[in-house]
Each structure stands twice: as structure tokens, then as C-alpha cells.
mmCIF file of N, CA and C in Angstrom:
data_model
loop_
_atom_site.group_PDB
_atom_site.id
_atom_site.type_symbol
_atom_site.label_atom_id
_atom_site.label_comp_id
_atom_site.label_asym_id
_atom_site.label_seq_id
_atom_site.Cartn_x
_atom_site.Cartn_y
_atom_site.Cartn_z
ATOM 1 N N MET Y 1 -53.804 -200.106 21.947
ATOM 2 C CA MET Y 1 -52.515 -199.497 21.759
ATOM 3 C C MET Y 1 -51.589 -199.991 22.855
ATOM 4 N N VAL Y 2 -50.389 -200.420 22.531
ATOM 5 C CA VAL Y 2 -49.404 -200.873 23.498
ATOM 6 C C VAL Y 2 -48.290 -199.842 23.547
ATOM 7 N N GLN Y 3 -47.895 -199.463 24.765
ATOM 8 C CA GLN Y 3 -46.854 -198.468 24.926
ATOM 9 C C GLN Y 3 -45.690 -199.057 25.699
ATOM 10 N N ASP Y 4 -44.468 -198.634 25.363
ATOM 11 C CA ASP Y 4 -43.320 -198.932 26.200
ATOM 12 C C ASP Y 4 -43.283 -197.872 27.283
ATOM 13 N N VAL Y 5 -43.197 -198.308 28.528
ATOM 14 C CA VAL Y 5 -43.166 -197.378 29.637
ATOM 15 C C VAL Y 5 -41.852 -197.594 30.376
ATOM 16 N N HIS Y 6 -41.012 -196.592 30.431
ATOM 17 C CA HIS Y 6 -39.756 -196.791 31.110
ATOM 18 C C HIS Y 6 -39.138 -195.564 31.773
ATOM 19 N N PRO Y 7 -39.654 -194.338 31.587
ATOM 20 C CA PRO Y 7 -39.042 -193.213 32.289
ATOM 21 C C PRO Y 7 -39.156 -193.379 33.804
ATOM 22 N N LYS Y 8 -38.366 -192.598 34.533
ATOM 23 C CA LYS Y 8 -38.358 -192.678 35.996
ATOM 24 C C LYS Y 8 -39.778 -192.640 36.562
ATOM 25 N N GLY Y 9 -39.988 -193.487 37.553
ATOM 26 C CA GLY Y 9 -41.263 -193.488 38.240
ATOM 27 C C GLY Y 9 -42.362 -194.260 37.544
ATOM 28 N N GLN Y 10 -42.098 -194.828 36.377
ATOM 29 C CA GLN Y 10 -43.116 -195.590 35.682
ATOM 30 C C GLN Y 10 -42.718 -197.058 35.629
ATOM 31 N N LEU Y 11 -43.666 -197.903 35.296
ATOM 32 C CA LEU Y 11 -43.439 -199.338 35.308
ATOM 33 C C LEU Y 11 -42.572 -199.784 34.135
ATOM 34 N N PRO Y 12 -41.661 -200.746 34.354
ATOM 35 C CA PRO Y 12 -40.752 -201.198 33.297
ATOM 36 C C PRO Y 12 -41.315 -202.324 32.442
ATOM 37 N N PHE Y 13 -42.554 -202.210 31.998
ATOM 38 C CA PHE Y 13 -43.133 -203.201 31.108
ATOM 39 C C PHE Y 13 -44.197 -202.544 30.258
ATOM 40 N N LYS Y 14 -44.673 -203.284 29.277
ATOM 41 C CA LYS Y 14 -45.682 -202.745 28.376
ATOM 42 C C LYS Y 14 -47.051 -202.767 29.048
ATOM 43 N N ILE Y 15 -47.799 -201.702 28.866
ATOM 44 C CA ILE Y 15 -49.168 -201.679 29.367
ATOM 45 C C ILE Y 15 -50.096 -201.514 28.182
ATOM 46 N N ILE Y 16 -51.292 -201.979 28.358
ATOM 47 C CA ILE Y 16 -52.282 -201.896 27.297
ATOM 48 C C ILE Y 16 -53.221 -200.746 27.628
ATOM 49 N N GLN Y 17 -53.373 -199.848 26.686
ATOM 50 C CA GLN Y 17 -54.304 -198.753 26.874
ATOM 51 C C GLN Y 17 -55.555 -199.070 26.063
ATOM 52 N N ILE Y 18 -56.655 -199.228 26.757
ATOM 53 C CA ILE Y 18 -57.907 -199.567 26.106
ATOM 54 C C ILE Y 18 -58.806 -198.332 26.171
ATOM 55 N N ARG Y 19 -59.192 -197.838 25.025
ATOM 56 C CA ARG Y 19 -60.020 -196.638 24.985
ATOM 57 C C ARG Y 19 -61.509 -196.976 25.056
ATOM 58 N N ASN Y 20 -61.880 -198.156 24.626
ATOM 59 C CA ASN Y 20 -63.283 -198.540 24.593
ATOM 60 C C ASN Y 20 -63.386 -199.925 25.218
ATOM 61 N N VAL Y 21 -64.098 -200.040 26.331
ATOM 62 C CA VAL Y 21 -64.179 -201.306 27.038
ATOM 63 C C VAL Y 21 -64.769 -202.421 26.166
ATOM 64 N N TYR Y 22 -65.549 -202.084 25.178
ATOM 65 C CA TYR Y 22 -66.168 -203.099 24.340
ATOM 66 C C TYR Y 22 -65.183 -203.766 23.390
ATOM 67 N N ASN Y 23 -64.036 -203.119 23.128
ATOM 68 C CA ASN Y 23 -63.083 -203.746 22.213
ATOM 69 C C ASN Y 23 -61.849 -204.273 22.929
ATOM 70 N N ILE Y 24 -61.904 -204.424 24.249
ATOM 71 C CA ILE Y 24 -60.737 -204.895 24.995
ATOM 72 C C ILE Y 24 -60.245 -206.249 24.476
ATOM 73 N N PHE Y 25 -61.154 -207.139 24.112
ATOM 74 C CA PHE Y 25 -60.729 -208.467 23.704
ATOM 75 C C PHE Y 25 -60.366 -208.545 22.223
ATOM 76 N N ASP Y 26 -60.411 -207.412 21.524
ATOM 77 C CA ASP Y 26 -59.867 -207.365 20.176
ATOM 78 C C ASP Y 26 -58.352 -207.275 20.213
ATOM 79 N N ASN Y 27 -57.812 -206.848 21.344
ATOM 80 C CA ASN Y 27 -56.371 -206.749 21.501
ATOM 81 C C ASN Y 27 -55.828 -208.152 21.773
ATOM 82 N N PRO Y 28 -54.891 -208.661 20.949
ATOM 83 C CA PRO Y 28 -54.429 -210.044 21.129
ATOM 84 C C PRO Y 28 -53.762 -210.296 22.477
ATOM 85 N N ILE Y 29 -53.076 -209.302 23.039
ATOM 86 C CA ILE Y 29 -52.448 -209.495 24.341
ATOM 87 C C ILE Y 29 -53.523 -209.630 25.412
ATOM 88 N N ALA Y 30 -54.507 -208.745 25.385
ATOM 89 C CA ALA Y 30 -55.590 -208.804 26.365
ATOM 90 C C ALA Y 30 -56.374 -210.100 26.219
ATOM 91 N N LYS Y 31 -56.638 -210.499 24.995
ATOM 92 C CA LYS Y 31 -57.400 -211.726 24.756
ATOM 93 C C LYS Y 31 -56.681 -212.930 25.364
ATOM 94 N N GLN Y 32 -55.371 -213.011 25.145
ATOM 95 C CA GLN Y 32 -54.603 -214.138 25.653
ATOM 96 C C GLN Y 32 -54.553 -214.120 27.179
ATOM 97 N N GLN Y 33 -54.389 -212.927 27.773
ATOM 98 C CA GLN Y 33 -54.223 -212.840 29.208
ATOM 99 C C GLN Y 33 -55.534 -212.936 29.975
ATOM 100 N N PHE Y 34 -56.648 -212.531 29.371
ATOM 101 C CA PHE Y 34 -57.878 -212.441 30.130
ATOM 102 C C PHE Y 34 -58.958 -213.424 29.709
ATOM 103 N N MET Y 35 -58.844 -214.057 28.568
ATOM 104 C CA MET Y 35 -59.927 -214.904 28.102
ATOM 105 C C MET Y 35 -59.570 -216.378 28.036
ATOM 106 N N GLU Y 36 -58.407 -216.698 27.558
ATOM 107 C CA GLU Y 36 -58.086 -218.084 27.268
ATOM 108 C C GLU Y 36 -57.365 -218.749 28.437
ATOM 109 N N PRO Y 37 -57.991 -219.744 29.075
ATOM 110 C CA PRO Y 37 -57.281 -220.485 30.113
ATOM 111 C C PRO Y 37 -56.091 -221.225 29.496
ATOM 112 N N LEU Y 38 -55.024 -221.358 30.254
ATOM 113 C CA LEU Y 38 -53.829 -222.039 29.758
ATOM 114 C C LEU Y 38 -54.135 -223.441 29.238
ATOM 115 N N ALA Y 39 -55.027 -224.146 29.919
ATOM 116 C CA ALA Y 39 -55.322 -225.537 29.542
ATOM 117 C C ALA Y 39 -55.915 -225.665 28.144
ATOM 118 N N THR Y 40 -56.431 -224.572 27.578
ATOM 119 C CA THR Y 40 -57.013 -224.637 26.235
ATOM 120 C C THR Y 40 -56.012 -224.262 25.152
ATOM 121 N N GLU Y 41 -54.829 -223.789 25.556
ATOM 122 C CA GLU Y 41 -53.817 -223.388 24.577
ATOM 123 C C GLU Y 41 -53.044 -224.602 24.064
ATOM 124 N N ARG Y 42 -52.394 -224.418 22.933
ATOM 125 C CA ARG Y 42 -51.526 -225.454 22.360
ATOM 126 C C ARG Y 42 -50.076 -225.032 22.545
ATOM 127 N N CYS Y 43 -49.195 -225.976 22.663
ATOM 128 C CA CYS Y 43 -47.765 -225.671 22.787
ATOM 129 C C CYS Y 43 -47.210 -225.216 21.441
ATOM 130 N N ALA Y 44 -46.289 -224.268 21.507
ATOM 131 C CA ALA Y 44 -45.596 -223.783 20.313
ATOM 132 C C ALA Y 44 -44.270 -224.521 20.190
ATOM 133 N N ALA Y 45 -43.839 -224.724 18.960
ATOM 134 C CA ALA Y 45 -42.547 -225.369 18.740
ATOM 135 C C ALA Y 45 -41.440 -224.478 19.303
ATOM 136 N N CYS Y 46 -40.474 -225.085 19.971
ATOM 137 C CA CYS Y 46 -39.371 -224.332 20.564
ATOM 138 C C CYS Y 46 -38.059 -224.666 19.867
ATOM 139 N N SER Y 47 -37.144 -223.708 19.927
ATOM 140 C CA SER Y 47 -35.784 -223.897 19.435
ATOM 141 C C SER Y 47 -34.845 -223.362 20.499
ATOM 142 N N PRO Y 48 -33.559 -223.582 20.367
ATOM 143 C CA PRO Y 48 -32.627 -223.030 21.354
ATOM 144 C C PRO Y 48 -32.688 -221.502 21.457
ATOM 145 N N ASN Y 49 -33.242 -220.839 20.452
ATOM 146 C CA ASN Y 49 -33.369 -219.382 20.471
ATOM 147 C C ASN Y 49 -34.692 -218.902 21.058
ATOM 148 N N SER Y 50 -35.578 -219.816 21.439
ATOM 149 C CA SER Y 50 -36.869 -219.420 22.007
ATOM 150 C C SER Y 50 -36.644 -218.695 23.332
ATOM 151 N N ALA Y 51 -37.504 -217.732 23.601
ATOM 152 C CA ALA Y 51 -37.371 -216.934 24.810
ATOM 153 C C ALA Y 51 -37.941 -217.673 26.021
ATOM 154 N N ARG Y 52 -37.235 -217.554 27.132
ATOM 155 C CA ARG Y 52 -37.758 -218.045 28.401
ATOM 156 C C ARG Y 52 -38.845 -217.082 28.877
ATOM 157 N N VAL Y 53 -39.750 -217.568 29.737
ATOM 158 C CA VAL Y 53 -40.718 -216.656 30.325
ATOM 159 C C VAL Y 53 -39.979 -215.713 31.267
ATOM 160 N N THR Y 54 -40.462 -214.488 31.328
ATOM 161 C CA THR Y 54 -39.878 -213.493 32.220
ATOM 162 C C THR Y 54 -40.511 -213.615 33.599
ATOM 163 N N ALA Y 55 -39.923 -212.955 34.578
ATOM 164 C CA ALA Y 55 -40.493 -212.942 35.923
ATOM 165 C C ALA Y 55 -41.903 -212.347 35.890
ATOM 166 N N TYR Y 56 -42.099 -211.322 35.084
ATOM 167 C CA TYR Y 56 -43.426 -210.705 34.959
ATOM 168 C C TYR Y 56 -44.420 -211.700 34.382
ATOM 169 N N GLU Y 57 -44.029 -212.463 33.363
ATOM 170 C CA GLU Y 57 -44.927 -213.460 32.774
ATOM 171 C C GLU Y 57 -45.244 -214.565 33.777
ATOM 172 N N ILE Y 58 -44.265 -214.956 34.579
ATOM 173 C CA ILE Y 58 -44.512 -215.981 35.601
ATOM 174 C C ILE Y 58 -45.568 -215.491 36.585
ATOM 175 N N VAL Y 59 -45.465 -214.230 36.995
ATOM 176 C CA VAL Y 59 -46.459 -213.657 37.910
ATOM 177 C C VAL Y 59 -47.856 -213.700 37.284
ATOM 178 N N GLN Y 60 -47.943 -213.506 35.977
ATOM 179 C CA GLN Y 60 -49.237 -213.558 35.292
ATOM 180 C C GLN Y 60 -49.758 -214.984 35.139
ATOM 181 N N LEU Y 61 -48.874 -215.926 34.858
ATOM 182 C CA LEU Y 61 -49.282 -217.301 34.570
ATOM 183 C C LEU Y 61 -49.512 -218.152 35.816
ATOM 184 N N LYS Y 62 -48.756 -217.929 36.853
ATOM 185 C CA LYS Y 62 -48.782 -218.772 38.050
ATOM 186 C C LYS Y 62 -50.165 -218.904 38.683
ATOM 187 N N PRO Y 63 -51.005 -217.848 38.716
ATOM 188 C CA PRO Y 63 -52.333 -218.029 39.318
ATOM 189 C C PRO Y 63 -53.184 -219.097 38.641
ATOM 190 N N GLN Y 64 -52.897 -219.433 37.393
ATOM 191 C CA GLN Y 64 -53.665 -220.485 36.722
ATOM 192 C C GLN Y 64 -53.199 -221.882 37.114
ATOM 193 N N ILE Y 65 -52.025 -221.958 37.748
ATOM 194 C CA ILE Y 65 -51.507 -223.249 38.228
ATOM 195 C C ILE Y 65 -51.021 -223.068 39.678
ATOM 196 N N PRO Y 66 -51.920 -222.715 40.581
ATOM 197 C CA PRO Y 66 -51.515 -222.319 41.933
ATOM 198 C C PRO Y 66 -50.822 -223.399 42.763
ATOM 199 N N ASP Y 67 -51.065 -224.665 42.468
ATOM 200 C CA ASP Y 67 -50.487 -225.742 43.274
ATOM 201 C C ASP Y 67 -49.115 -226.205 42.790
ATOM 202 N N TRP Y 68 -48.609 -225.576 41.763
ATOM 203 C CA TRP Y 68 -47.287 -225.918 41.226
ATOM 204 C C TRP Y 68 -46.219 -225.097 41.929
ATOM 205 N N ASN Y 69 -45.066 -225.727 42.116
ATOM 206 C CA ASN Y 69 -43.941 -225.061 42.766
ATOM 207 C C ASN Y 69 -42.883 -224.690 41.736
ATOM 208 N N LEU Y 70 -42.367 -223.482 41.853
ATOM 209 C CA LEU Y 70 -41.225 -223.063 41.049
ATOM 210 C C LEU Y 70 -39.988 -223.578 41.767
ATOM 211 N N ILE Y 71 -39.193 -224.380 41.067
ATOM 212 C CA ILE Y 71 -38.007 -224.972 41.681
ATOM 213 C C ILE Y 71 -36.815 -224.756 40.760
ATOM 214 N N GLU Y 72 -35.654 -225.093 41.269
ATOM 215 C CA GLU Y 72 -34.446 -225.082 40.440
ATOM 216 C C GLU Y 72 -33.674 -226.356 40.740
ATOM 217 N N LYS Y 73 -33.348 -227.098 39.701
ATOM 218 C CA LYS Y 73 -32.547 -228.313 39.838
ATOM 219 C C LYS Y 73 -31.379 -228.223 38.862
ATOM 220 N N ASN Y 74 -30.198 -228.415 39.378
ATOM 221 C CA ASN Y 74 -28.983 -228.334 38.557
ATOM 222 C C ASN Y 74 -28.905 -227.011 37.802
ATOM 223 N N GLY Y 75 -29.338 -225.937 38.451
ATOM 224 C CA GLY Y 75 -29.274 -224.614 37.852
ATOM 225 C C GLY Y 75 -30.338 -224.322 36.814
ATOM 226 N N ILE Y 76 -31.307 -225.227 36.659
ATOM 227 C CA ILE Y 76 -32.359 -225.050 35.647
ATOM 228 C C ILE Y 76 -33.687 -224.804 36.344
ATOM 229 N N PRO Y 77 -34.363 -223.678 36.036
ATOM 230 C CA PRO Y 77 -35.685 -223.442 36.625
ATOM 231 C C PRO Y 77 -36.719 -224.392 36.032
ATOM 232 N N LYS Y 78 -37.592 -224.890 36.913
ATOM 233 C CA LYS Y 78 -38.612 -225.857 36.510
ATOM 234 C C LYS Y 78 -39.866 -225.598 37.340
ATOM 235 N N ILE Y 79 -40.971 -226.198 36.932
ATOM 236 C CA ILE Y 79 -42.168 -226.208 37.765
ATOM 237 C C ILE Y 79 -42.501 -227.664 38.078
ATOM 238 N N GLU Y 80 -42.983 -227.890 39.302
ATOM 239 C CA GLU Y 80 -43.172 -229.263 39.750
ATOM 240 C C GLU Y 80 -44.377 -229.357 40.677
ATOM 241 N N ARG Y 81 -45.049 -230.482 40.585
ATOM 242 C CA ARG Y 81 -46.181 -230.766 41.469
ATOM 243 C C ARG Y 81 -46.276 -232.263 41.697
ATOM 244 N N THR Y 82 -46.668 -232.636 42.912
ATOM 245 C CA THR Y 82 -46.909 -234.036 43.243
ATOM 246 C C THR Y 82 -48.404 -234.228 43.455
ATOM 247 N N TYR Y 83 -48.949 -235.219 42.762
ATOM 248 C CA TYR Y 83 -50.373 -235.578 42.862
ATOM 249 C C TYR Y 83 -50.480 -236.851 43.690
ATOM 250 N N GLU Y 84 -51.505 -236.931 44.508
ATOM 251 C CA GLU Y 84 -51.726 -238.124 45.321
ATOM 252 C C GLU Y 84 -52.931 -238.907 44.809
ATOM 253 N N PHE Y 85 -52.812 -240.235 44.891
ATOM 254 C CA PHE Y 85 -53.849 -241.146 44.412
ATOM 255 C C PHE Y 85 -54.077 -242.237 45.447
ATOM 256 N N PRO Y 86 -55.234 -242.914 45.386
ATOM 257 C CA PRO Y 86 -55.538 -243.922 46.400
ATOM 258 C C PRO Y 86 -54.746 -245.228 46.250
ATOM 259 N N ASP Y 87 -54.119 -245.430 45.073
ATOM 260 C CA ASP Y 87 -53.403 -246.681 44.846
ATOM 261 C C ASP Y 87 -52.448 -246.535 43.658
ATOM 262 N N PHE Y 88 -51.682 -247.585 43.411
ATOM 263 C CA PHE Y 88 -50.722 -247.548 42.314
ATOM 264 C C PHE Y 88 -51.412 -247.580 40.951
ATOM 265 N N LYS Y 89 -52.507 -248.317 40.863
ATOM 266 C CA LYS Y 89 -53.233 -248.427 39.594
ATOM 267 C C LYS Y 89 -53.684 -247.048 39.105
ATOM 268 N N SER Y 90 -54.223 -246.232 39.994
ATOM 269 C CA SER Y 90 -54.639 -244.869 39.628
ATOM 270 C C SER Y 90 -53.436 -244.008 39.268
ATOM 271 N N ALA Y 91 -52.355 -244.155 40.011
ATOM 272 C CA ALA Y 91 -51.146 -243.368 39.747
ATOM 273 C C ALA Y 91 -50.567 -243.689 38.365
ATOM 274 N N ILE Y 92 -50.526 -244.949 38.002
ATOM 275 C CA ILE Y 92 -49.965 -245.324 36.700
ATOM 276 C C ILE Y 92 -50.902 -244.912 35.563
ATOM 277 N N ALA Y 93 -52.208 -244.984 35.807
ATOM 278 C CA ALA Y 93 -53.172 -244.539 34.786
ATOM 279 C C ALA Y 93 -53.023 -243.034 34.550
ATOM 280 N N PHE Y 94 -52.842 -242.260 35.622
ATOM 281 C CA PHE Y 94 -52.603 -240.823 35.508
ATOM 282 C C PHE Y 94 -51.309 -240.564 34.738
ATOM 283 N N THR Y 95 -50.257 -241.283 35.075
ATOM 284 C CA THR Y 95 -48.972 -241.143 34.381
ATOM 285 C C THR Y 95 -49.143 -241.369 32.882
ATOM 286 N N ASN Y 96 -49.879 -242.418 32.520
ATOM 287 C CA ASN Y 96 -50.102 -242.711 31.104
ATOM 288 C C ASN Y 96 -50.922 -241.613 30.424
ATOM 289 N N SER Y 97 -51.903 -241.065 31.121
ATOM 290 C CA SER Y 97 -52.716 -239.980 30.550
ATOM 291 C C SER Y 97 -51.873 -238.727 30.322
ATOM 292 N N VAL Y 98 -51.004 -238.402 31.268
ATOM 293 C CA VAL Y 98 -50.107 -237.248 31.098
ATOM 294 C C VAL Y 98 -49.148 -237.516 29.943
ATOM 295 N N GLY Y 99 -48.682 -238.750 29.843
ATOM 296 C CA GLY Y 99 -47.798 -239.117 28.734
ATOM 297 C C GLY Y 99 -48.468 -238.960 27.384
ATOM 298 N N GLU Y 100 -49.737 -239.328 27.289
ATOM 299 C CA GLU Y 100 -50.478 -239.162 26.036
ATOM 300 C C GLU Y 100 -50.640 -237.685 25.680
ATOM 301 N N ALA Y 101 -50.967 -236.858 26.670
ATOM 302 C CA ALA Y 101 -51.102 -235.419 26.423
ATOM 303 C C ALA Y 101 -49.760 -234.818 26.009
ATOM 304 N N ALA Y 102 -48.703 -235.256 26.645
ATOM 305 C CA ALA Y 102 -47.360 -234.765 26.311
ATOM 306 C C ALA Y 102 -46.995 -235.129 24.872
ATOM 307 N N GLU Y 103 -47.315 -236.330 24.486
ATOM 308 C CA GLU Y 103 -47.020 -236.772 23.118
ATOM 309 C C GLU Y 103 -47.833 -235.975 22.105
ATOM 310 N N THR Y 104 -49.089 -235.711 22.416
ATOM 311 C CA THR Y 104 -49.946 -234.918 21.534
ATOM 312 C C THR Y 104 -49.386 -233.518 21.329
ATOM 313 N N GLU Y 105 -48.888 -232.910 22.410
ATOM 314 C CA GLU Y 105 -48.370 -231.543 22.341
ATOM 315 C C GLU Y 105 -46.899 -231.483 21.924
ATOM 316 N N GLY Y 106 -46.220 -232.614 21.924
ATOM 317 C CA GLY Y 106 -44.799 -232.611 21.571
ATOM 318 C C GLY Y 106 -43.932 -231.947 22.633
ATOM 319 N N HIS Y 107 -44.375 -232.035 23.886
ATOM 320 C CA HIS Y 107 -43.644 -231.424 25.002
ATOM 321 C C HIS Y 107 -43.722 -232.412 26.160
ATOM 322 N N HIS Y 108 -42.580 -232.844 26.673
ATOM 323 C CA HIS Y 108 -42.546 -233.990 27.568
ATOM 324 C C HIS Y 108 -41.971 -233.645 28.937
ATOM 325 N N PRO Y 109 -42.599 -234.153 30.010
ATOM 326 C CA PRO Y 109 -42.149 -233.882 31.374
ATOM 327 C C PRO Y 109 -41.260 -234.991 31.915
ATOM 328 N N ALA Y 110 -40.744 -234.751 33.106
ATOM 329 C CA ALA Y 110 -40.174 -235.826 33.911
ATOM 330 C C ALA Y 110 -41.316 -236.325 34.787
ATOM 331 N N LEU Y 111 -41.519 -237.627 34.802
ATOM 332 C CA LEU Y 111 -42.595 -238.238 35.574
ATOM 333 C C LEU Y 111 -42.001 -239.265 36.536
ATOM 334 N N LEU Y 112 -42.305 -239.118 37.814
ATOM 335 C CA LEU Y 112 -41.891 -240.091 38.816
ATOM 336 C C LEU Y 112 -43.153 -240.696 39.403
ATOM 337 N N THR Y 113 -43.390 -241.972 39.081
ATOM 338 C CA THR Y 113 -44.599 -242.666 39.547
ATOM 339 C C THR Y 113 -44.231 -243.588 40.693
ATOM 340 N N GLU Y 114 -44.953 -243.426 41.800
ATOM 341 C CA GLU Y 114 -44.751 -244.246 42.985
ATOM 342 C C GLU Y 114 -46.114 -244.741 43.445
ATOM 343 N N TRP Y 115 -46.131 -245.606 44.462
ATOM 344 C CA TRP Y 115 -47.409 -246.063 44.982
ATOM 345 C C TRP Y 115 -48.144 -244.856 45.544
ATOM 346 N N GLY Y 116 -49.307 -244.553 44.969
ATOM 347 C CA GLY Y 116 -50.161 -243.494 45.488
ATOM 348 C C GLY Y 116 -49.756 -242.072 45.172
ATOM 349 N N LYS Y 117 -48.745 -241.882 44.350
ATOM 350 C CA LYS Y 117 -48.398 -240.509 43.991
ATOM 351 C C LYS Y 117 -47.563 -240.448 42.718
ATOM 352 N N VAL Y 118 -47.681 -239.297 42.060
ATOM 353 C CA VAL Y 118 -46.919 -239.031 40.839
ATOM 354 C C VAL Y 118 -46.382 -237.605 40.932
ATOM 355 N N THR Y 119 -45.081 -237.462 40.719
ATOM 356 C CA THR Y 119 -44.472 -236.135 40.679
ATOM 357 C C THR Y 119 -44.207 -235.797 39.217
ATOM 358 N N VAL Y 120 -44.717 -234.638 38.799
ATOM 359 C CA VAL Y 120 -44.586 -234.179 37.418
ATOM 360 C C VAL Y 120 -43.726 -232.919 37.429
ATOM 361 N N THR Y 121 -42.714 -232.899 36.576
ATOM 362 C CA THR Y 121 -41.827 -231.741 36.474
ATOM 363 C C THR Y 121 -41.778 -231.294 35.024
ATOM 364 N N TRP Y 122 -42.063 -230.008 34.815
ATOM 365 C CA TRP Y 122 -42.039 -229.429 33.472
ATOM 366 C C TRP Y 122 -40.930 -228.387 33.362
ATOM 367 N N TRP Y 123 -40.222 -228.412 32.254
ATOM 368 C CA TRP Y 123 -39.294 -227.369 31.841
ATOM 369 C C TRP Y 123 -39.013 -227.610 30.380
ATOM 370 N N THR Y 124 -38.422 -226.640 29.729
ATOM 371 C CA THR Y 124 -38.152 -226.779 28.294
ATOM 372 C C THR Y 124 -36.677 -227.074 28.089
ATOM 373 N N HIS Y 125 -36.403 -228.285 27.635
ATOM 374 C CA HIS Y 125 -35.027 -228.740 27.458
ATOM 375 C C HIS Y 125 -34.249 -227.855 26.494
ATOM 376 N N GLU Y 126 -34.895 -227.439 25.409
ATOM 377 C CA GLU Y 126 -34.224 -226.643 24.363
ATOM 378 C C GLU Y 126 -33.614 -225.355 24.893
ATOM 379 N N ILE Y 127 -34.242 -224.765 25.929
ATOM 380 C CA ILE Y 127 -33.750 -223.486 26.452
ATOM 381 C C ILE Y 127 -33.238 -223.615 27.885
ATOM 382 N N SER Y 128 -33.207 -224.823 28.394
ATOM 383 C CA SER Y 128 -32.773 -225.075 29.776
ATOM 384 C C SER Y 128 -33.458 -224.128 30.752
ATOM 385 N N GLY Y 129 -34.765 -224.026 30.623
ATOM 386 C CA GLY Y 129 -35.523 -223.136 31.497
ATOM 387 C C GLY Y 129 -37.008 -223.249 31.246
ATOM 388 N N LEU Y 130 -37.729 -222.239 31.676
ATOM 389 C CA LEU Y 130 -39.188 -222.247 31.565
ATOM 390 C C LEU Y 130 -39.674 -221.453 30.358
ATOM 391 N N HIS Y 131 -40.623 -222.035 29.671
ATOM 392 C CA HIS Y 131 -41.280 -221.435 28.505
ATOM 393 C C HIS Y 131 -42.783 -221.454 28.801
ATOM 394 N N ARG Y 132 -43.536 -220.667 28.088
ATOM 395 C CA ARG Y 132 -44.998 -220.668 28.264
ATOM 396 C C ARG Y 132 -45.551 -222.085 28.119
ATOM 397 N N ASN Y 133 -44.951 -222.906 27.253
ATOM 398 C CA ASN Y 133 -45.397 -224.291 27.066
ATOM 399 C C ASN Y 133 -45.458 -225.053 28.386
ATOM 400 N N ASP Y 134 -44.514 -224.789 29.281
ATOM 401 C CA ASP Y 134 -44.487 -225.516 30.553
ATOM 402 C C ASP Y 134 -45.711 -225.183 31.398
ATOM 403 N N PHE Y 135 -46.130 -223.936 31.359
ATOM 404 C CA PHE Y 135 -47.318 -223.516 32.101
ATOM 405 C C PHE Y 135 -48.586 -224.067 31.453
ATOM 406 N N ILE Y 136 -48.602 -224.110 30.127
ATOM 407 C CA ILE Y 136 -49.729 -224.712 29.407
ATOM 408 C C ILE Y 136 -49.870 -226.180 29.804
ATOM 409 N N MET Y 137 -48.758 -226.896 29.793
ATOM 410 C CA MET Y 137 -48.808 -228.322 30.105
ATOM 411 C C MET Y 137 -49.111 -228.578 31.581
ATOM 412 N N ALA Y 138 -48.672 -227.691 32.463
ATOM 413 C CA ALA Y 138 -49.026 -227.829 33.876
ATOM 414 C C ALA Y 138 -50.543 -227.699 34.039
ATOM 415 N N ALA Y 139 -51.136 -226.738 33.343
ATOM 416 C CA ALA Y 139 -52.594 -226.571 33.406
ATOM 417 C C ALA Y 139 -53.302 -227.790 32.820
ATOM 418 N N LYS Y 140 -52.786 -228.328 31.729
ATOM 419 C CA LYS Y 140 -53.377 -229.533 31.146
ATOM 420 C C LYS Y 140 -53.228 -230.723 32.101
ATOM 421 N N THR Y 141 -52.103 -230.793 32.794
ATOM 422 C CA THR Y 141 -51.875 -231.866 33.764
ATOM 423 C C THR Y 141 -52.877 -231.768 34.908
ATOM 424 N N ASP Y 142 -53.132 -230.545 35.391
ATOM 425 C CA ASP Y 142 -54.147 -230.362 36.431
ATOM 426 C C ASP Y 142 -55.520 -230.821 35.945
ATOM 427 N N ALA Y 143 -55.857 -230.504 34.703
ATOM 428 C CA ALA Y 143 -57.152 -230.911 34.147
ATOM 429 C C ALA Y 143 -57.248 -232.439 34.078
ATOM 430 N N ILE Y 144 -56.170 -233.081 33.722
ATOM 431 C CA ILE Y 144 -56.149 -234.554 33.690
ATOM 432 C C ILE Y 144 -56.349 -235.102 35.099
ATOM 433 N N ALA Y 145 -55.639 -234.523 36.068
ATOM 434 C CA ALA Y 145 -55.730 -235.008 37.459
ATOM 435 C C ALA Y 145 -57.144 -234.891 37.999
ATOM 436 N N ASN Y 146 -57.870 -233.878 37.554
ATOM 437 C CA ASN Y 146 -59.250 -233.689 38.023
ATOM 438 C C ASN Y 146 -60.186 -234.808 37.578
ATOM 439 N N GLN Y 147 -59.753 -235.628 36.640
ATOM 440 C CA GLN Y 147 -60.566 -236.737 36.159
ATOM 441 C C GLN Y 147 -60.344 -238.030 36.961
ATOM 442 N N PHE Y 148 -59.408 -237.975 37.914
ATOM 443 C CA PHE Y 148 -59.043 -239.168 38.682
ATOM 444 C C PHE Y 148 -59.523 -239.061 40.127
ATOM 445 N N PRO Y 149 -59.797 -240.225 40.758
ATOM 446 C CA PRO Y 149 -60.206 -240.216 42.168
ATOM 447 C C PRO Y 149 -59.043 -239.753 43.057
ATOM 448 N N LYS Y 150 -59.401 -239.095 44.103
ATOM 449 C CA LYS Y 150 -58.382 -238.603 45.047
ATOM 450 C C LYS Y 150 -58.237 -239.548 46.210
#
């Protein structure tokens, strides 16, 4: 059961009331928040009317991508991380792997490839801000980076 909680002294967001611990993961909100790592999710199609992630959602999602920085460029919130590599060959191979994943998901980052490092920036162009897709792709990017030598 999901309740709106908003009277004085209570939290201004929805909480999940679970009566039986054995059915906690039958609740779709609980299942998404507690079982499925972001890297296993697929991106959803976005439109200009798609909702940006809220501050509360960012607090929930950020622990799955702890090395990413929340930034703002030209008034647009984004997430960004720089990966280091032993040489340019590894950096360009990583860039190409991220590009392939981006193409598969239909969600594309800004990629800056330099000798020994790649900076990846995610945001959703359609909404000029952050969407859950950006956090999904950041997690997928981390998984890709784990396959490369440091």
C-alpha cells in the first residue's frame, strides 16, 4: 500500500507500508528500489514532457553511482565522471564501448577522450536535465569501465 504523507510533522513523499515481509518485493516500487541494480535496467523513451528526477530520487539513485559528480553546465544539471586509463588505446576502446552501449539504449552522452582518460557526461537533452535514464547509463558506463585495465 502506498500512502501520500503530507500533514505537519510528516515526510513530504510517498512511503511504502509493507504488512508482510515476505511480499515486500511484490510491490513494484520496492522491487525497483531494492532488487534491480541500475546497470540491469533499460532506458525508457523520453519526450519533452518526461519528468526530471526529483531531489529525493537522486538521493536514492546516487549510491549506485558513487563516483559520479552532479554538476551544472549552462544551467543544465548533469552527471559526470572521468575515467583514467594507462594509454590512449585503452581510452579510445572504452569510448567506443560506451558509444555502443549508448546506441543500444538510444541515449547518448558527451564523451571527451584524451590520452589516458575519458570524461563521460550524461543528461537528457529532451528535458534539459536529469532523467532516470542518465543514472542507468552511468551505472552501465561503470560496468564497462570495470572491464578495462586501470
